[in-house]
Tab-separated table of N, CA, C and O in Angstrom:
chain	number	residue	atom	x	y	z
A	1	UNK	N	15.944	-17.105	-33.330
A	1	UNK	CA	15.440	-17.791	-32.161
A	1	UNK	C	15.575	-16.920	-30.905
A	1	UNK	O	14.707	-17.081	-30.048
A	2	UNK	N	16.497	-16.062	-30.688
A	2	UNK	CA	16.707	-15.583	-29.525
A	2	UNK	C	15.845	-14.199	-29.293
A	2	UNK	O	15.590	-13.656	-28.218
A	3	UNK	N	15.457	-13.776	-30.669
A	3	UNK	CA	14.613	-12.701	-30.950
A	3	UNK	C	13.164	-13.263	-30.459
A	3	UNK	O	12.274	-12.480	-30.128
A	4	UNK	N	13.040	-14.286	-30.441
A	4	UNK	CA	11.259	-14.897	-30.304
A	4	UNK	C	11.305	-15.148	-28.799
A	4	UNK	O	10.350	-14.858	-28.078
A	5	UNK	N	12.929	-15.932	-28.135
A	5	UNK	CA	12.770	-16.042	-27.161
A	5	UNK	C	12.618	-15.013	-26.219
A	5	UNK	O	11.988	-15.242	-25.187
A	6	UNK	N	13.369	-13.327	-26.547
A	6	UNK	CA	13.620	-12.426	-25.765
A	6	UNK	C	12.256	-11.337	-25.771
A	6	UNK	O	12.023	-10.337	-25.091
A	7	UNK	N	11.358	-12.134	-27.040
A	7	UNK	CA	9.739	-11.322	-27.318
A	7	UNK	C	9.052	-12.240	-26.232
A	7	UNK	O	8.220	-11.669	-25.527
A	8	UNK	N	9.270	-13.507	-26.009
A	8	UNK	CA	8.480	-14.138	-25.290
A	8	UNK	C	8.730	-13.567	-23.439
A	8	UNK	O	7.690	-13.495	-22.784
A	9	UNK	N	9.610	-13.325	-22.959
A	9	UNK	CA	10.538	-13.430	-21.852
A	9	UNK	C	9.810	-12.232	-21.797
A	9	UNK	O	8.840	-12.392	-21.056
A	10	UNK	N	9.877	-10.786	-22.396
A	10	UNK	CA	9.230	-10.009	-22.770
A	10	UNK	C	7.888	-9.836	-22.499
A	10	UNK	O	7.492	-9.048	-21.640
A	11	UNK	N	7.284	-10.407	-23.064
A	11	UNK	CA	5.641	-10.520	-22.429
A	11	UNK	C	5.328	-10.960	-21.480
A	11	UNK	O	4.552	-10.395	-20.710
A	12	UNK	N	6.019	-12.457	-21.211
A	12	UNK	CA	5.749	-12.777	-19.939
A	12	UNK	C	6.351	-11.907	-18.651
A	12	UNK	O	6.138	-12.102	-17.455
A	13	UNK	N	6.966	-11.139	-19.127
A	13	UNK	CA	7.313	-10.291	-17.322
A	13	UNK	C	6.230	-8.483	-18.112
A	13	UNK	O	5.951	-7.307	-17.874
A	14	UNK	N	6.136	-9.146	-18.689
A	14	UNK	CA	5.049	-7.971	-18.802
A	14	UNK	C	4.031	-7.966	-18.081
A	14	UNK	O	3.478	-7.185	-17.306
A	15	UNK	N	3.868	-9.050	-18.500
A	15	UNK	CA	2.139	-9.743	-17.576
A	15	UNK	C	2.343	-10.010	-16.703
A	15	UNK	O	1.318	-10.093	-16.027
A	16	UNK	N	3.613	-10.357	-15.944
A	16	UNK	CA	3.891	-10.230	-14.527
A	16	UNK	C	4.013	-9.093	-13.675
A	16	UNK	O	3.915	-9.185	-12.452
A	17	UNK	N	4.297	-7.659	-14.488
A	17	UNK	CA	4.512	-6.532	-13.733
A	17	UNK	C	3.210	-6.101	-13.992
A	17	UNK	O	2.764	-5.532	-12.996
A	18	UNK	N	2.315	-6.142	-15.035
A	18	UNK	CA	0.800	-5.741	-15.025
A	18	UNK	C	-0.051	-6.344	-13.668
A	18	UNK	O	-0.842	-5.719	-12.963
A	19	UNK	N	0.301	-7.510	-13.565
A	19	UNK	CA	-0.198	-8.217	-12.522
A	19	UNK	C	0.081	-7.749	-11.116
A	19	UNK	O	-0.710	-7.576	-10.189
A	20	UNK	N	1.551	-7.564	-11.178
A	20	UNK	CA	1.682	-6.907	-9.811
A	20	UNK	C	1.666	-5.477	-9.487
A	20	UNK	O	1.985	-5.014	-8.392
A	21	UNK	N	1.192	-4.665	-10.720
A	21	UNK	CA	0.438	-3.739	-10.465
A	21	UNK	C	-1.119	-3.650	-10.080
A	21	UNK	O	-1.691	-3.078	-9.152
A	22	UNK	N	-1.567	-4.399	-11.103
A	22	UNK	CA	-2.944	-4.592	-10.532
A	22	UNK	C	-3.255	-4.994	-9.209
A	22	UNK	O	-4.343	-4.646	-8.751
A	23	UNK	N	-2.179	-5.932	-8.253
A	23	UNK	CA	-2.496	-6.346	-7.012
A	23	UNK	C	-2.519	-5.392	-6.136
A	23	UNK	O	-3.465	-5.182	-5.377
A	24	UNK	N	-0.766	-4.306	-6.215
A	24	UNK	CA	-0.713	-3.439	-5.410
A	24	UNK	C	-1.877	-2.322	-5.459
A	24	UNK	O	-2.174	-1.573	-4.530
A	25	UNK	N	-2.444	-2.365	-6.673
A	25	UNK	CA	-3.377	-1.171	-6.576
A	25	UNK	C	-5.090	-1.673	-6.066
A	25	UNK	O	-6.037	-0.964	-5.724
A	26	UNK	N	-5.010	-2.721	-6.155
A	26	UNK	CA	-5.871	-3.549	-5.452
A	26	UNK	C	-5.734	-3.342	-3.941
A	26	UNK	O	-6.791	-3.186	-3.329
A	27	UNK	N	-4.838	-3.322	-3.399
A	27	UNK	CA	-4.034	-3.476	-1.883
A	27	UNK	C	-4.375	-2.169	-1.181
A	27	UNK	O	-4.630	-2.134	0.023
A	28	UNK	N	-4.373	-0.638	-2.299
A	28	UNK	CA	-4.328	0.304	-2.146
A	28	UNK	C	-5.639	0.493	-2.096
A	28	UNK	O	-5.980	1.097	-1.079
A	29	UNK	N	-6.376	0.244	-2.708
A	29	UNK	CA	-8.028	0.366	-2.585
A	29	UNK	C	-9.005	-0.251	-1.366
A	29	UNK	O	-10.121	0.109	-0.991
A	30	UNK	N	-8.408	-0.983	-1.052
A	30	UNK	CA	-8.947	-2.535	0.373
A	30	UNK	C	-8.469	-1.433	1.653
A	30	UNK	O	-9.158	-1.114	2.622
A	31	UNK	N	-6.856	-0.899	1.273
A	31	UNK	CA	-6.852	-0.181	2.750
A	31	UNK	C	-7.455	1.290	2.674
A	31	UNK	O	-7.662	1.913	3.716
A	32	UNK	N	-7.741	1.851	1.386
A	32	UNK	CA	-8.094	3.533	1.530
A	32	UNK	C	-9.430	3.012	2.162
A	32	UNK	O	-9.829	3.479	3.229
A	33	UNK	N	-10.016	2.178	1.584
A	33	UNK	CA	-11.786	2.048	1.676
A	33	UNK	C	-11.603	1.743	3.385
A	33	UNK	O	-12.532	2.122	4.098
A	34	UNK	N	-10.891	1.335	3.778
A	34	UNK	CA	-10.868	0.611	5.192
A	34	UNK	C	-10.661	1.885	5.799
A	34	UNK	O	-11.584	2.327	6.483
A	35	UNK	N	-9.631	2.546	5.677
A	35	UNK	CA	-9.864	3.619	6.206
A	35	UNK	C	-10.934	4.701	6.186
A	35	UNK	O	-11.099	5.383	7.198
A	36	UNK	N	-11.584	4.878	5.227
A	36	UNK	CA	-12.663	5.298	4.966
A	36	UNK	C	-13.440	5.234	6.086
A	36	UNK	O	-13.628	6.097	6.944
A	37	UNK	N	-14.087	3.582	5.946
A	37	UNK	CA	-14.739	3.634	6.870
A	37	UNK	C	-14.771	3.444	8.374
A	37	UNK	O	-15.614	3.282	9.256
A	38	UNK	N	-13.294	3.554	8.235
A	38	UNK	CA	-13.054	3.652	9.942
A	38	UNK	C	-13.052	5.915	10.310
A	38	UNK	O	-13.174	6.397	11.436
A	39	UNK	N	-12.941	6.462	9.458
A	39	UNK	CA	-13.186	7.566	9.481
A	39	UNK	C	-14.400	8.401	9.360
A	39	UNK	O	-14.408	9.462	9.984
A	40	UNK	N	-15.283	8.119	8.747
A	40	UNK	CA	-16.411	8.073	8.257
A	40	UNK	C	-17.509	7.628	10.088
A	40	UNK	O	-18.248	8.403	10.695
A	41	UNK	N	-17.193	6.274	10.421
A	41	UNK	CA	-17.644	5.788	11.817
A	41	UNK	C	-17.399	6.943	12.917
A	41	UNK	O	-18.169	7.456	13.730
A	42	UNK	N	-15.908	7.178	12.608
A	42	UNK	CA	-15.697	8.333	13.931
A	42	UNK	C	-16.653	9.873	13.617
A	42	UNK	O	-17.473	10.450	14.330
A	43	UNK	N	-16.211	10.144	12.466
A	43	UNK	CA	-16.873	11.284	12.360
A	43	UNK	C	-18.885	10.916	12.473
A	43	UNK	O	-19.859	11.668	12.521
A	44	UNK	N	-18.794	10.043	12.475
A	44	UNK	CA	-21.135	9.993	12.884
A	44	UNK	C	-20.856	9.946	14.305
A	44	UNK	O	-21.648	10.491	15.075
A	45	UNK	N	-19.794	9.343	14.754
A	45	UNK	CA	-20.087	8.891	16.473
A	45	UNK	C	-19.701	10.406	16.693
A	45	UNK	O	-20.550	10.941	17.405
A	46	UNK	N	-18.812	11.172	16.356
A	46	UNK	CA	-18.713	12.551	16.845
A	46	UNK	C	-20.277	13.722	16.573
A	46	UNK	O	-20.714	14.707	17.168
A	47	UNK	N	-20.682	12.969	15.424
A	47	UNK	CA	-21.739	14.153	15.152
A	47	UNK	C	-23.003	13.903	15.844
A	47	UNK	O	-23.898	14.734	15.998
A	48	UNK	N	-23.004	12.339	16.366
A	48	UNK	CA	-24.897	12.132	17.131
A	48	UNK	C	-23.863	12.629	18.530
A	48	UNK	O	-24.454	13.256	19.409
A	49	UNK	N	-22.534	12.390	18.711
A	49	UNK	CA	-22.506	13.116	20.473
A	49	UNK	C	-23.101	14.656	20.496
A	49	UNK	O	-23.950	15.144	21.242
A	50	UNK	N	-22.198	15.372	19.190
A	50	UNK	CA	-22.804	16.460	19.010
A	50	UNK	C	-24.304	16.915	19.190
A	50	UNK	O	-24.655	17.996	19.661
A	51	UNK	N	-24.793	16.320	18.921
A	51	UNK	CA	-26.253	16.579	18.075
A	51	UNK	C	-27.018	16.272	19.863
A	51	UNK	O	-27.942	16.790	20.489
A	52	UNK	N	-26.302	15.473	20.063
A	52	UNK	CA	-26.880	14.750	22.222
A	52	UNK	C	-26.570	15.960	22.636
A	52	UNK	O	-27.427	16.755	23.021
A	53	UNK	N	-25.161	16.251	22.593
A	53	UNK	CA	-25.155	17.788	23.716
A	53	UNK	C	-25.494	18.823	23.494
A	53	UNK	O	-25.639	19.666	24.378
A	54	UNK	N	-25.819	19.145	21.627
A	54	UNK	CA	-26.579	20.503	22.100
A	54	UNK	C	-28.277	19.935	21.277
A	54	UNK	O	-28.895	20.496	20.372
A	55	UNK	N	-28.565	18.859	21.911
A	55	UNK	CA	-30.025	18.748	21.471
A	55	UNK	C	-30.984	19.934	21.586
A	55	UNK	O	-31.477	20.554	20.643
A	56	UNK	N	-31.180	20.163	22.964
A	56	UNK	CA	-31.750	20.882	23.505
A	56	UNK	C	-31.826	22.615	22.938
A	56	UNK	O	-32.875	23.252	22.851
A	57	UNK	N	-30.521	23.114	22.618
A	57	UNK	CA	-30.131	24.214	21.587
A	57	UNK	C	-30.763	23.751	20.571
A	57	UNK	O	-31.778	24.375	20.263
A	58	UNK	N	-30.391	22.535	19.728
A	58	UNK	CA	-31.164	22.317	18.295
A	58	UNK	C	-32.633	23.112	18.070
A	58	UNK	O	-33.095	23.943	17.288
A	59	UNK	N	-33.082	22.336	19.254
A	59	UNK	CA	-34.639	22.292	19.602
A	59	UNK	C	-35.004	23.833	19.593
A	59	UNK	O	-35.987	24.277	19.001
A	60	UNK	N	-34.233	24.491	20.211
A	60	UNK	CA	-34.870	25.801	21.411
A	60	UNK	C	-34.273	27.161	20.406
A	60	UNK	O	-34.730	28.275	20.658
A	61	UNK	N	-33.514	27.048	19.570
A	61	UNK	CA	-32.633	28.138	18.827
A	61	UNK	C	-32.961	27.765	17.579
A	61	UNK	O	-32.136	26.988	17.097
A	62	UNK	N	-34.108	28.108	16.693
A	62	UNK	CA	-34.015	28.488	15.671
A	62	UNK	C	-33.091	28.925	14.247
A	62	UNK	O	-33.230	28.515	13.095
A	63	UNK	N	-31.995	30.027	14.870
A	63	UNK	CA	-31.184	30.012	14.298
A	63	UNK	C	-29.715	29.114	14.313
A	63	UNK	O	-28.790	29.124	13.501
A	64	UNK	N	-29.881	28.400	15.474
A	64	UNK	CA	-28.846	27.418	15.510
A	64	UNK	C	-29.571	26.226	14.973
A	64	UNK	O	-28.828	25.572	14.241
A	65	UNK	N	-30.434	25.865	15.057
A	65	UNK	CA	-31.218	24.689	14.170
A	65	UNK	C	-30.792	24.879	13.177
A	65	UNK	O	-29.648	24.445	13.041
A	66	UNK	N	-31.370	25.549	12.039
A	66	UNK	CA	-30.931	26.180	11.026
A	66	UNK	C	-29.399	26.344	10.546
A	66	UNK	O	-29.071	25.962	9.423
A	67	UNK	N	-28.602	26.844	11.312
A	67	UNK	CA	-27.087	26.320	11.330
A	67	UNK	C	-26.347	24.714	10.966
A	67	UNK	O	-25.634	24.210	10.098
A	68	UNK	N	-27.034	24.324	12.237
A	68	UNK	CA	-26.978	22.666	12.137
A	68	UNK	C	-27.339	21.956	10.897
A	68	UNK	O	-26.575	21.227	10.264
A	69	UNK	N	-29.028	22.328	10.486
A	69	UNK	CA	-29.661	21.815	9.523
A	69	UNK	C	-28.508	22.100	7.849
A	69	UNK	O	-28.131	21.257	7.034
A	70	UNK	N	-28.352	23.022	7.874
A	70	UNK	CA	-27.312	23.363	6.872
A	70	UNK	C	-26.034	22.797	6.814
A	70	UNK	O	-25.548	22.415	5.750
A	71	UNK	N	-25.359	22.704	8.075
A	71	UNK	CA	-23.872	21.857	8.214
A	71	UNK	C	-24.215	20.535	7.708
A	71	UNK	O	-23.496	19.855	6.977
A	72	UNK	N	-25.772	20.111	8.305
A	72	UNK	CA	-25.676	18.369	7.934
A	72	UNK	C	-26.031	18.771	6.135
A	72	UNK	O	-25.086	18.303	5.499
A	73	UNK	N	-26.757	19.261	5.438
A	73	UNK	CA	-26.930	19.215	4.586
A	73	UNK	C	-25.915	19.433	3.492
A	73	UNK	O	-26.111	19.054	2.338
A	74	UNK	N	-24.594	20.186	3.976
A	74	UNK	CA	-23.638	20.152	2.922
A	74	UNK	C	-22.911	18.887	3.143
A	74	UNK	O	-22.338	18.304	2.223
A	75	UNK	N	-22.932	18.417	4.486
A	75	UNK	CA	-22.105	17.031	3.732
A	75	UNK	C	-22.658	16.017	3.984
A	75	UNK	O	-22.111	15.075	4.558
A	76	UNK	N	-24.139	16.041	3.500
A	76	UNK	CA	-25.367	14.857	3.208
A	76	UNK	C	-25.704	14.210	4.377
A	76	UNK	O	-25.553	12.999	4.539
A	77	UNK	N	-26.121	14.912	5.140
A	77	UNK	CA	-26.681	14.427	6.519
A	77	UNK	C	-27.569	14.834	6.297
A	77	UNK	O	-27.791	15.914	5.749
A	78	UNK	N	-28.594	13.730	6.834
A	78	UNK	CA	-30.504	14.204	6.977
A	78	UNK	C	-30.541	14.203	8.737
A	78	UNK	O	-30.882	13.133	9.243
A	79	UNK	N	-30.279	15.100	9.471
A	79	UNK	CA	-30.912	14.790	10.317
A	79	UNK	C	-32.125	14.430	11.155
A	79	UNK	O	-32.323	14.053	12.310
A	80	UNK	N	-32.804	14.691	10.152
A	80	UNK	CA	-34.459	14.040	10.173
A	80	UNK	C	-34.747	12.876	10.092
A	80	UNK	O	-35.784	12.385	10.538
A	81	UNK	N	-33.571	12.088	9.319
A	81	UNK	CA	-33.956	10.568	8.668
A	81	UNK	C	-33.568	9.574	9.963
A	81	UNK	O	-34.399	8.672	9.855
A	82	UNK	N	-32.928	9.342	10.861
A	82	UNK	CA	-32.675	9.210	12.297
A	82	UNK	C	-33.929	8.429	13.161
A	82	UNK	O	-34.979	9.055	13.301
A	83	UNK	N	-33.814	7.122	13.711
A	83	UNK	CA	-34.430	7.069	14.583
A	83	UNK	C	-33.894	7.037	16.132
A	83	UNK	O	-34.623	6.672	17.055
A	84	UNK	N	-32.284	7.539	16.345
A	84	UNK	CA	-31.338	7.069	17.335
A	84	UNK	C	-31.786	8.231	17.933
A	84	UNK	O	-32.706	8.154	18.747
A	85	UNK	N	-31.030	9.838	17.522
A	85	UNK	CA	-30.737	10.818	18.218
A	85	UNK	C	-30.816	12.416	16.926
A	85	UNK	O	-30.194	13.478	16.884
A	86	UNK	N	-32.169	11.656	15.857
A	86	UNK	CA	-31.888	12.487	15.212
A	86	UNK	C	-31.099	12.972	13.930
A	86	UNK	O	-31.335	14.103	13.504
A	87	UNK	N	-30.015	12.028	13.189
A	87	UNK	CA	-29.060	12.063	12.570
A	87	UNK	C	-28.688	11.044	11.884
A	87	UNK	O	-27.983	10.282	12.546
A	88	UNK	N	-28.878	10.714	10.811
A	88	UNK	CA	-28.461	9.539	9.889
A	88	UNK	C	-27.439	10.492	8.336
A	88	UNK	O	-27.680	11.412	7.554
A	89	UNK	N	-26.294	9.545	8.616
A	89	UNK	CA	-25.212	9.877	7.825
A	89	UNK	C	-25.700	9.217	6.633
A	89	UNK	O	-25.323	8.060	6.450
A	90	UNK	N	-26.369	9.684	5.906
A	90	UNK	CA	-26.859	9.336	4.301
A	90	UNK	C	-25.706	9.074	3.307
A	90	UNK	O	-25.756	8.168	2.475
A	91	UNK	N	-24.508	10.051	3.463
A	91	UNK	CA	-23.300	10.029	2.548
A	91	UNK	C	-22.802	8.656	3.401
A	91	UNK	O	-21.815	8.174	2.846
A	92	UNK	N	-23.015	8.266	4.017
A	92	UNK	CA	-21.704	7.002	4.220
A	92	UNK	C	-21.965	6.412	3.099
A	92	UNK	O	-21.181	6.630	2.176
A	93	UNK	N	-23.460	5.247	2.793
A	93	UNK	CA	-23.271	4.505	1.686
A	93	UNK	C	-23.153	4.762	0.849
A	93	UNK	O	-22.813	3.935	0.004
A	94	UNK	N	-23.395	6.331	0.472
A	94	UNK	CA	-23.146	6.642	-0.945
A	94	UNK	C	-20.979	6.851	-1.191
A	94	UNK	O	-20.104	6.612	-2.023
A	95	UNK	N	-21.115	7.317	-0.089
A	95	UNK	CA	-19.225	7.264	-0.210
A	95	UNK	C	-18.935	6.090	-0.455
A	95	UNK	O	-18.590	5.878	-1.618
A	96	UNK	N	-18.957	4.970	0.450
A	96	UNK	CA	-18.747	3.816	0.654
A	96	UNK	C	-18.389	2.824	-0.599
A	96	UNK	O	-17.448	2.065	-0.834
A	97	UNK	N	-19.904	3.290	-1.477
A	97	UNK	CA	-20.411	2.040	-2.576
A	97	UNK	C	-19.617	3.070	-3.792
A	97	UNK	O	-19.057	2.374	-4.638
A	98	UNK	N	-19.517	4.073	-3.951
A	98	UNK	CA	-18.797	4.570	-5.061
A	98	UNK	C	-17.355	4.461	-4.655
A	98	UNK	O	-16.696	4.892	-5.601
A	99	UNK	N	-16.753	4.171	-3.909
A	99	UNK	CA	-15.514	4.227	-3.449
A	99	UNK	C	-15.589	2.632	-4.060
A	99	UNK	O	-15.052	2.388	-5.140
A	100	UNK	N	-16.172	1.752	-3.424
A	100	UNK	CA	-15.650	0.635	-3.793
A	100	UNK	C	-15.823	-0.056	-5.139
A	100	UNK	O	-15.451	-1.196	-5.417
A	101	UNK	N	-16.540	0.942	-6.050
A	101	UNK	CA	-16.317	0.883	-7.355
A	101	UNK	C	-15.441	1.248	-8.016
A	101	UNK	O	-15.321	1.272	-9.241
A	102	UNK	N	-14.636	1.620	-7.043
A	102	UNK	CA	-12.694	2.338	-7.703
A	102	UNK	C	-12.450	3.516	-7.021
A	102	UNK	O	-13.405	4.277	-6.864
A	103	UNK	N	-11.304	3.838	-6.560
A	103	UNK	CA	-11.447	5.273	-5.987
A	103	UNK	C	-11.387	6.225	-6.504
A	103	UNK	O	-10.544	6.211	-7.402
A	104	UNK	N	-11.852	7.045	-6.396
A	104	UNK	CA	-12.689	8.653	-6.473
A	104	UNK	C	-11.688	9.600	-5.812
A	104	UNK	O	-12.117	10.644	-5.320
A	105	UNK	N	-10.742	9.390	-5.779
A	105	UNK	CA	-9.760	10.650	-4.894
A	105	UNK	C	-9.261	11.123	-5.768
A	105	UNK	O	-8.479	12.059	-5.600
């Protein structure tokens, strides 16, 4: 009897520490993603200021266009796709929605 009881006692804090793993890692995912996209926000609001102060360079420098055009393109910026200032962060939703399918770090 004490063998069935100490198998039972057993599982059940099994399934209690599975559980409260699953929450904390739940907990851990709600705040990375949150941070995410509180990081993700700063870095577009930094890149259309960018993109405002040296518009005019964009425009007029060829080879700094070209510079630019390449920076946005390695980390999935279209700056073409834009109706604000030029610049739409394409990787946010794709970060975003694969992140919140589990994290990716």
């Amino acid at each position: 009897y004490a063998e069935v009881l100490y198998t039972a006692i057993s599982s059940t804090a099994c399934s209690l520490l599975q559980e409260q793993y699953r929450s904390a890692g739940e907990e851990v995912r709600r705040a990375t993603l949150q941070q995410m996209k509180e990081q993700l926000a700063l870095f577009k609001s930094k890149l259309e200021e960018f993109a405002i102060k040296h518009k005019a360079d964009i425009r007029r420098d060829p080879v700094f266009r070209a510079q630019f055009h390449t920076m946005c393109a390695n980390i999935g910026v279209d700056p073409l796709a834009s109706n604000k200032v030029g610049l739409a962060v394409g990787v946010e939703n794709r970060l975003l929605t694969s992140h919140a399918d589990g994290p990716h770090i």
